[in-house]
mmCIF file of C-alpha atoms in Angstrom:
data_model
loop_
_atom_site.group_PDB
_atom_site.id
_atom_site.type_symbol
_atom_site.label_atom_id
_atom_site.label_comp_id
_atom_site.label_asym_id
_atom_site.label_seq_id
_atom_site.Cartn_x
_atom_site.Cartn_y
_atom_site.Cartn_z
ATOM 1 C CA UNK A 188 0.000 0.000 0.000
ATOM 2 C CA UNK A 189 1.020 3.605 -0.694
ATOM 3 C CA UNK A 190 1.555 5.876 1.687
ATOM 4 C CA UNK A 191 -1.045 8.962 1.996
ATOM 5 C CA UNK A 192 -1.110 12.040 3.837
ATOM 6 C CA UNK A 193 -3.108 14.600 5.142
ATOM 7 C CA UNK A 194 -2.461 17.733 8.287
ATOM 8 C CA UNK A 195 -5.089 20.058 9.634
ATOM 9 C CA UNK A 196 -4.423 22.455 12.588
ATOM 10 C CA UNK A 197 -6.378 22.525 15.599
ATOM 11 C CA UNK A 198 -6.266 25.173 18.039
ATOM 12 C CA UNK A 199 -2.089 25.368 17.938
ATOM 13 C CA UNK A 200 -1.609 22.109 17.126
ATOM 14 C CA UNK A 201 -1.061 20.333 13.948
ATOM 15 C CA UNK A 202 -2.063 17.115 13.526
ATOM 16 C CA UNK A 203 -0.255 14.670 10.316
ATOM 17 C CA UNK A 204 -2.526 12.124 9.206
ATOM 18 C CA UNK A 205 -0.498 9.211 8.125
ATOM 19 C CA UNK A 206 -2.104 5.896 5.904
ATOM 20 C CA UNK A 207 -0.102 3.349 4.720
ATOM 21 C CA UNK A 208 3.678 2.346 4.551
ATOM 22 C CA UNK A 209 6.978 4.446 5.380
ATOM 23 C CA UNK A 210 9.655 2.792 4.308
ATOM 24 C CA UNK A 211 12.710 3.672 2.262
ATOM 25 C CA UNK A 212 10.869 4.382 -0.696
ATOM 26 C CA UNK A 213 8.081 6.684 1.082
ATOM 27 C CA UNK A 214 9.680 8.168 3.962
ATOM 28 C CA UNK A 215 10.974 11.295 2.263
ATOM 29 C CA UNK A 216 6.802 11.977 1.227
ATOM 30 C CA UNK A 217 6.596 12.409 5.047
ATOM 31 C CA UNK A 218 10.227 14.078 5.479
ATOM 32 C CA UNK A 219 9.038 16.818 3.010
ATOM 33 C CA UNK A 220 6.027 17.250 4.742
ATOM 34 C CA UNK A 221 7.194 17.656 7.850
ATOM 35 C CA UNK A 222 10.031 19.981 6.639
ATOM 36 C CA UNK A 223 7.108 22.403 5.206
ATOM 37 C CA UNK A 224 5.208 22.408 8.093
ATOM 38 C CA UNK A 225 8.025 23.657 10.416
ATOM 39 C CA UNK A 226 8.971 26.094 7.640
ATOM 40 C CA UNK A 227 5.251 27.546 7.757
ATOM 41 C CA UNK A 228 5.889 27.910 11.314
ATOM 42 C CA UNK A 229 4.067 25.187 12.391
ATOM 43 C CA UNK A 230 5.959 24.209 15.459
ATOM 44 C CA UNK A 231 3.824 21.571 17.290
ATOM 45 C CA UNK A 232 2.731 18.452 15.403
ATOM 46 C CA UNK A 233 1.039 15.535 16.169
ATOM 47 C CA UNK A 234 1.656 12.794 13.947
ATOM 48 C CA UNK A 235 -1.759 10.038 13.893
ATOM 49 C CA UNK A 236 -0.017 6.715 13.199
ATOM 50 C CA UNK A 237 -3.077 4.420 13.756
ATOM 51 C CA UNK A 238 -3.399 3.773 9.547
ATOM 52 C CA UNK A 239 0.198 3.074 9.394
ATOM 53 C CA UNK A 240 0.776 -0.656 8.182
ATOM 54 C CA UNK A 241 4.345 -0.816 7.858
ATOM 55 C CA UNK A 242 6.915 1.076 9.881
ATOM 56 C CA UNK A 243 11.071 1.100 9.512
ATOM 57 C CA UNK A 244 13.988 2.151 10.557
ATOM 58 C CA UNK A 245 13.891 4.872 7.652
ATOM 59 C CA UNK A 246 10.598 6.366 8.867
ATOM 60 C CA UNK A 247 11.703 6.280 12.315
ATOM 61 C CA UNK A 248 14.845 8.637 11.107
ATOM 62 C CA UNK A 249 12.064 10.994 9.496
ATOM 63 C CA UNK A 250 10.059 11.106 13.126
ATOM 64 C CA UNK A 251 13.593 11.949 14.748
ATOM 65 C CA UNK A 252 14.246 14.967 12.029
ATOM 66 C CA UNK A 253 11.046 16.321 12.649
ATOM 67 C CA UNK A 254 11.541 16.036 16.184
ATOM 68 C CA UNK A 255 14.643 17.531 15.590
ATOM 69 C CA UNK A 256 13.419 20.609 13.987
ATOM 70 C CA UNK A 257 10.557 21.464 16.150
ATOM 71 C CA UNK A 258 12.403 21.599 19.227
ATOM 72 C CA UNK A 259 14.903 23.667 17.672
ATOM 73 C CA UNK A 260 11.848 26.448 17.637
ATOM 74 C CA UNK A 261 10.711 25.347 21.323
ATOM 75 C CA UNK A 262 8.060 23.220 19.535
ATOM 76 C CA UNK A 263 7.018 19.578 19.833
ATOM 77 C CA UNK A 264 6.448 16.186 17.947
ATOM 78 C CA UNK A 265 3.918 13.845 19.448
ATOM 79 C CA UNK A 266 2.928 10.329 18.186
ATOM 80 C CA UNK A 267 -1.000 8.600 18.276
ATOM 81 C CA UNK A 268 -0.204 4.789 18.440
ATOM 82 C CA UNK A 269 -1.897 1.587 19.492
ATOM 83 C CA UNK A 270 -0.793 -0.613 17.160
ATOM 84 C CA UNK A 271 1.761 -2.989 18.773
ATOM 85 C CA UNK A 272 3.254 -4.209 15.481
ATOM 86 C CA UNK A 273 4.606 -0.555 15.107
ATOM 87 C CA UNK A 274 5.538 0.135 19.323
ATOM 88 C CA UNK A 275 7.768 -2.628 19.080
ATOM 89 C CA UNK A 276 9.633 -1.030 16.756
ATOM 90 C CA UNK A 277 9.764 2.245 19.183
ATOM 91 C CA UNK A 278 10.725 -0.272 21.880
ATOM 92 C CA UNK A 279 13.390 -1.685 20.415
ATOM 93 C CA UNK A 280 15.026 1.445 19.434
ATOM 94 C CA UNK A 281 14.577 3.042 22.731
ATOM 95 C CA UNK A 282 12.663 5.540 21.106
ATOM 96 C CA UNK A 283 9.875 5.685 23.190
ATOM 97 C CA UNK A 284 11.761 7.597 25.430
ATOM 98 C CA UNK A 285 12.474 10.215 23.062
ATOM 99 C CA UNK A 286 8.327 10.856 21.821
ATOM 100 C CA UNK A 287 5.715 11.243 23.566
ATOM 101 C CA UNK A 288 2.893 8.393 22.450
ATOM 102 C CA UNK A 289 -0.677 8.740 23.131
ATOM 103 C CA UNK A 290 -3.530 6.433 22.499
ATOM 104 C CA UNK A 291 -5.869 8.807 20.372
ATOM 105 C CA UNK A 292 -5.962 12.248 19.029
ATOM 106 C CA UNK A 293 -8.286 13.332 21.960
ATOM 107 C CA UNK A 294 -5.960 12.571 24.871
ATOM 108 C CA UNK A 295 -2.837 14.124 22.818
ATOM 109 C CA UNK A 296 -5.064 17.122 22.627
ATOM 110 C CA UNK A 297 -5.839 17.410 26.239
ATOM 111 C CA UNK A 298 -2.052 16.425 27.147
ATOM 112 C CA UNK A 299 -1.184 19.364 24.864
ATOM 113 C CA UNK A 300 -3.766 22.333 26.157
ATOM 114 C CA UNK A 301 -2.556 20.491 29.709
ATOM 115 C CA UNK A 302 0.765 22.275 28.657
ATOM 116 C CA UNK A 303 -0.084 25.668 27.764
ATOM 117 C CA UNK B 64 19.871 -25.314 -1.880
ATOM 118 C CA UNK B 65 18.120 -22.299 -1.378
ATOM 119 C CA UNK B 66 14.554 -22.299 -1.647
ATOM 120 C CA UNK B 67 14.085 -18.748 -3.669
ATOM 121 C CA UNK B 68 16.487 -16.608 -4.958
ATOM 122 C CA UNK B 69 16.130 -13.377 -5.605
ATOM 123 C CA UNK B 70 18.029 -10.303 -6.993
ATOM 124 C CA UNK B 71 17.216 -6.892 -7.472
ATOM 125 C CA UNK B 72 18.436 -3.134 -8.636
ATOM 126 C CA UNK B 73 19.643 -0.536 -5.729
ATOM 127 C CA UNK B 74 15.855 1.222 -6.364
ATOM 128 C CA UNK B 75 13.831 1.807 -2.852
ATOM 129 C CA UNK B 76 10.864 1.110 -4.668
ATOM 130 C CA UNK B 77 12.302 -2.711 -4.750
ATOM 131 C CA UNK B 78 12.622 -3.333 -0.961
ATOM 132 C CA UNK B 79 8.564 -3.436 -0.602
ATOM 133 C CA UNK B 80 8.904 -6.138 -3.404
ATOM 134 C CA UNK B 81 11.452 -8.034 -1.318
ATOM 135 C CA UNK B 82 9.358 -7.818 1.793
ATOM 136 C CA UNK B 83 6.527 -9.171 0.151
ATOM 137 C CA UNK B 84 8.055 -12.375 -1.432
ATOM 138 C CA UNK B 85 10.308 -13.209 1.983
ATOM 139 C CA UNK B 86 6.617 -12.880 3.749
ATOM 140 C CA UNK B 87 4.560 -14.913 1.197
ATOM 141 C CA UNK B 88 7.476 -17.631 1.640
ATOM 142 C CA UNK B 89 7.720 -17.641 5.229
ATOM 143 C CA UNK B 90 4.115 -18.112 5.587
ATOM 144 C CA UNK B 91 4.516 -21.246 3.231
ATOM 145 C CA UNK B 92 7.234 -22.364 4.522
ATOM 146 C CA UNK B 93 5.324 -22.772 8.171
ATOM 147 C CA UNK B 94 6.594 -19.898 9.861
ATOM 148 C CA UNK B 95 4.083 -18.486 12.835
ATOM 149 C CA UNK B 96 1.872 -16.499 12.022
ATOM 150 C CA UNK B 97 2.725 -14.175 14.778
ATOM 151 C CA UNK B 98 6.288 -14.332 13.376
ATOM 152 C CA UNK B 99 5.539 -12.565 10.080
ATOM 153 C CA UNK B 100 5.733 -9.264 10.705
ATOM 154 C CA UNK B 101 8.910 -9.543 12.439
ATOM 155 C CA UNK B 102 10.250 -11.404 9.254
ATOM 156 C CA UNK B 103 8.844 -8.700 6.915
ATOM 157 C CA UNK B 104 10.689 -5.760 9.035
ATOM 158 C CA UNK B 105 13.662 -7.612 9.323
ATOM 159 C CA UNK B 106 14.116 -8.415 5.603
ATOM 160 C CA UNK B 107 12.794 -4.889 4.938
ATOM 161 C CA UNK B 108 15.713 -3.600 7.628
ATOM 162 C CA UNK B 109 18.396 -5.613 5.619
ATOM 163 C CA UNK B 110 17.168 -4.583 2.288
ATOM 164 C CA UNK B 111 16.822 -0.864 2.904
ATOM 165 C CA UNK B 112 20.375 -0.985 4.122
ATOM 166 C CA UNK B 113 21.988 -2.630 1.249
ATOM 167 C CA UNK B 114 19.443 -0.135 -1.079
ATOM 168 C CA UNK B 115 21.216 2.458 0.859
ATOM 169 C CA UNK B 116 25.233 1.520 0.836
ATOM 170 C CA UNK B 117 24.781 0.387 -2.857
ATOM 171 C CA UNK B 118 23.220 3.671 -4.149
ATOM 172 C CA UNK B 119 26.195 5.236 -2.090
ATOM 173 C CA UNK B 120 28.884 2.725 -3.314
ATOM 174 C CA UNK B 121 27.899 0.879 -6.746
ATOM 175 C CA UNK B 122 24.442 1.517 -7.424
ATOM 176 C CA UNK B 123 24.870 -0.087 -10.937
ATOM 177 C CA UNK B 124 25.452 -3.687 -8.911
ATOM 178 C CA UNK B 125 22.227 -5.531 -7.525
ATOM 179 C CA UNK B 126 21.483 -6.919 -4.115
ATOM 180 C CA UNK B 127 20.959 -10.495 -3.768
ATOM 181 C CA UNK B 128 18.631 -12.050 -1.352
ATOM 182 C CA UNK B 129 18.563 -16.256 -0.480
ATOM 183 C CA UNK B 130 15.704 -17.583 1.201
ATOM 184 C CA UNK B 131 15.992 -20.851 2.763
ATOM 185 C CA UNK B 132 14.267 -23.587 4.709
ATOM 186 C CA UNK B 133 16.723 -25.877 6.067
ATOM 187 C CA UNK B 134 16.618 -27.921 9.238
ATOM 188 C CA UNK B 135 13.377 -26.918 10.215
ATOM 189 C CA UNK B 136 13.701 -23.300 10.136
ATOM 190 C CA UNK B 137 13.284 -20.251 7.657
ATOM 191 C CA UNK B 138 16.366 -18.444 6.442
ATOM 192 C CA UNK B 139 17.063 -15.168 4.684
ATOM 193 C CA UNK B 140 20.269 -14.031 3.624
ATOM 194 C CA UNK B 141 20.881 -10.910 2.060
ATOM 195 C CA UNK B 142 24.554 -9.900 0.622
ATOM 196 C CA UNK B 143 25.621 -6.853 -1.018
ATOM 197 C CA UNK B 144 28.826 -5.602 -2.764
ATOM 198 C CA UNK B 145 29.490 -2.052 -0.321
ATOM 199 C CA UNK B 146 32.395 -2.141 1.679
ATOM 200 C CA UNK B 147 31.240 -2.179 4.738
ATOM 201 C CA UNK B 148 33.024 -0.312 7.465
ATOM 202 C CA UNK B 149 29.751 1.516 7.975
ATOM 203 C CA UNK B 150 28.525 -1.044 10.734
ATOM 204 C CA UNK B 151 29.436 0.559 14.236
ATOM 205 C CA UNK B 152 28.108 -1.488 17.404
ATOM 206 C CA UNK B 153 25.540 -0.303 19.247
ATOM 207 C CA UNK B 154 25.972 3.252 20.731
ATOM 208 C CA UNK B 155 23.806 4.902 23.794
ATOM 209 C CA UNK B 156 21.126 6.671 22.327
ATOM 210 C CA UNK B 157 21.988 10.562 21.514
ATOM 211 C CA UNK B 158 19.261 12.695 19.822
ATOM 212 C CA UNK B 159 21.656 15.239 18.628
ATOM 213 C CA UNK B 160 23.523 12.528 16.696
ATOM 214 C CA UNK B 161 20.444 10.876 15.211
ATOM 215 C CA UNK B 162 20.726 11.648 11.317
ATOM 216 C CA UNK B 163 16.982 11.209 9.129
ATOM 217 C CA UNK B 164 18.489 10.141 6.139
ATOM 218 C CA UNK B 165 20.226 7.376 6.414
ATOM 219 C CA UNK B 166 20.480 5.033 10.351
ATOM 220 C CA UNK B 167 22.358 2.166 9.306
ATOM 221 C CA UNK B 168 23.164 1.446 12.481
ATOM 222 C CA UNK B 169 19.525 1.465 13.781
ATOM 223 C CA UNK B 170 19.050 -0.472 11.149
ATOM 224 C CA UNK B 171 20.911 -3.447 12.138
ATOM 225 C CA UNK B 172 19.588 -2.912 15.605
ATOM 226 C CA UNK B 173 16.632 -3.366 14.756
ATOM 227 C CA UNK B 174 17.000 -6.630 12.815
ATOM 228 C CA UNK B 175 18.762 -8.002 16.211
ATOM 229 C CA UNK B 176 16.171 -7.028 17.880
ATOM 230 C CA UNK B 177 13.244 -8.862 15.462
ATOM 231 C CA UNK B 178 14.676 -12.326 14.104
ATOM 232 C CA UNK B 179 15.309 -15.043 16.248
ATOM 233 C CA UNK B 180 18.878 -15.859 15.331
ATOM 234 C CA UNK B 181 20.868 -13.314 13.446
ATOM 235 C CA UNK B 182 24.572 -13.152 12.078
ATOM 236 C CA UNK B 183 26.037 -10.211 10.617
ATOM 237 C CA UNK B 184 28.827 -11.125 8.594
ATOM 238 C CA UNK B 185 30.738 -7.989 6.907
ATOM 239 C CA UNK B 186 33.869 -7.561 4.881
ATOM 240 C CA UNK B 187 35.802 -5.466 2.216
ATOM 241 C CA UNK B 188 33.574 -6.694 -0.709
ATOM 242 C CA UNK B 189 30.113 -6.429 0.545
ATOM 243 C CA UNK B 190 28.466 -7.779 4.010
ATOM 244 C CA UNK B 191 26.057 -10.617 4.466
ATOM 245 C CA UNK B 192 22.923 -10.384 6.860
ATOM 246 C CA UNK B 193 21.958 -13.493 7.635
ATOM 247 C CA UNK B 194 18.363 -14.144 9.802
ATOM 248 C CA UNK B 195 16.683 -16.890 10.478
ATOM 249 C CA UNK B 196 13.382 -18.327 12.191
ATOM 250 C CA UNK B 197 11.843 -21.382 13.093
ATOM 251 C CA UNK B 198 9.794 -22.853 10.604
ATOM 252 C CA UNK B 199 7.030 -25.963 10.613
ATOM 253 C CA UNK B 200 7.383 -27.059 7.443
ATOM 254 C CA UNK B 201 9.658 -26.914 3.928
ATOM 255 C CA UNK B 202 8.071 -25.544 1.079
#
């Protein structure tokens, strides 16, 4: 499957709709994406993982950059996951130390106006 | 003898390809179901990497996958023609240090951290990633 994406901004946070596979061939979709969106100022992004099939190491490097460049403006990149095929991968990178990973869209939301 | 053969051009479009047919064969080959999705990151892992050093080292050369089922289990090898002195061992992790274009290393961490058995085998002339799971049944 391809990989499709969407973003919409709520309140000051924008949220990255993400369908399919990101993997070495469709990573840098996502990588450009996420690029724009911190160079249109958007500085707190919530990337929605639940239609993501296929996760590696490539896409995880894309998540990092992002991560990356939003803190570099005081800003922050937040993952929606509940799919245990793709934690794993989070787990064994030790990477879910480095995002913050929320169940659904709604309790990112509330963790994020919590922080205001 | 292996099972399946398979070679390829240094094109990311490929690796999906790759991932698909080591899956398919697993499965036939009587590997848990649970199992599959490790296999198909794992081969995707190796495959992405050699994508990677070839494009950076002889992207005219292909990559070369084996899949096996000897003794009871299911093995994947996958060999390509990079030198490959880009392997480091595992390092604490450092955000600052973290590159997006290209984590070999994480890579190969990863793959450790999916198959079952894994051997990592590299050299002058290419390096060999061999993985390997149990399996019920031969094809």
């Amino acid at each position: 499957m391809d990989l499709k994406l969407d973003h919409r901004t709520e309140d000051r946070l924008t949220i990255v709709e993400v369908e399919g596979e990101i993997d070495v061939y469709t990573a840098p979709r996502l990588r450009e994406l996420l690029i724009d969106l911190v160079n249109k100022g958007n500085f707190h992004l919530l990337v929605n993982m639940e239609k993501v099939d296929f996760l590696d190491s490539t896409g995880l490097g894309v998540l990092v950059g992002g991560l990356k460049r939003v803190r570099a403006h005081d800003g922050s990149l937040e993952l929606v996951c509940t799919q245990e095929r793709i934690l794993k991968i989070f787990r064994i990178t030790g990477l879910t130390k480095v995002f913050g990973i929320y169940a659904s869209v709604d309790e990112a939301k509330e963790a994020h106006g919590k922080d205001k | 003898m292996a099972t399946v053969e398979l070679t390829f051009s240094a094109l990311p479009a490929h690796v999906r390809t790759a991932r698909l047919v080591a899956t398919a064969i697993a499965r036939r080959t009587g590997v848990e179901e649970s199992l599959l999705d490790e296999v198909r990151l794992a081969v995707g892992e190796a495959c992405s990497r050699a994508v990677e050093v070839h494009r950076a080292h002889c992207p005219g050369e292909p990559i070369r996958i084996e899949l096996r089922d000897d003794s009871g289990r299911f093995e994947v090898t996958v060999s390509d023609h990079a030198p490959s002195d880009e392997i480091k061992p595992e390092q604490p992790l450092d955000l600052g240090m973290l590159s997006d274009s290209f984590m070999s290393g994480f890579g190969i961490a990863v793959i450790e951290g999916l198959a079952d058995d894994v051997e990592v085998f590299p050299g002058p002339k290419g390096t060999n990633i061999r993985m390997s799971w149990p399996a019920a049944n031969g094809v």
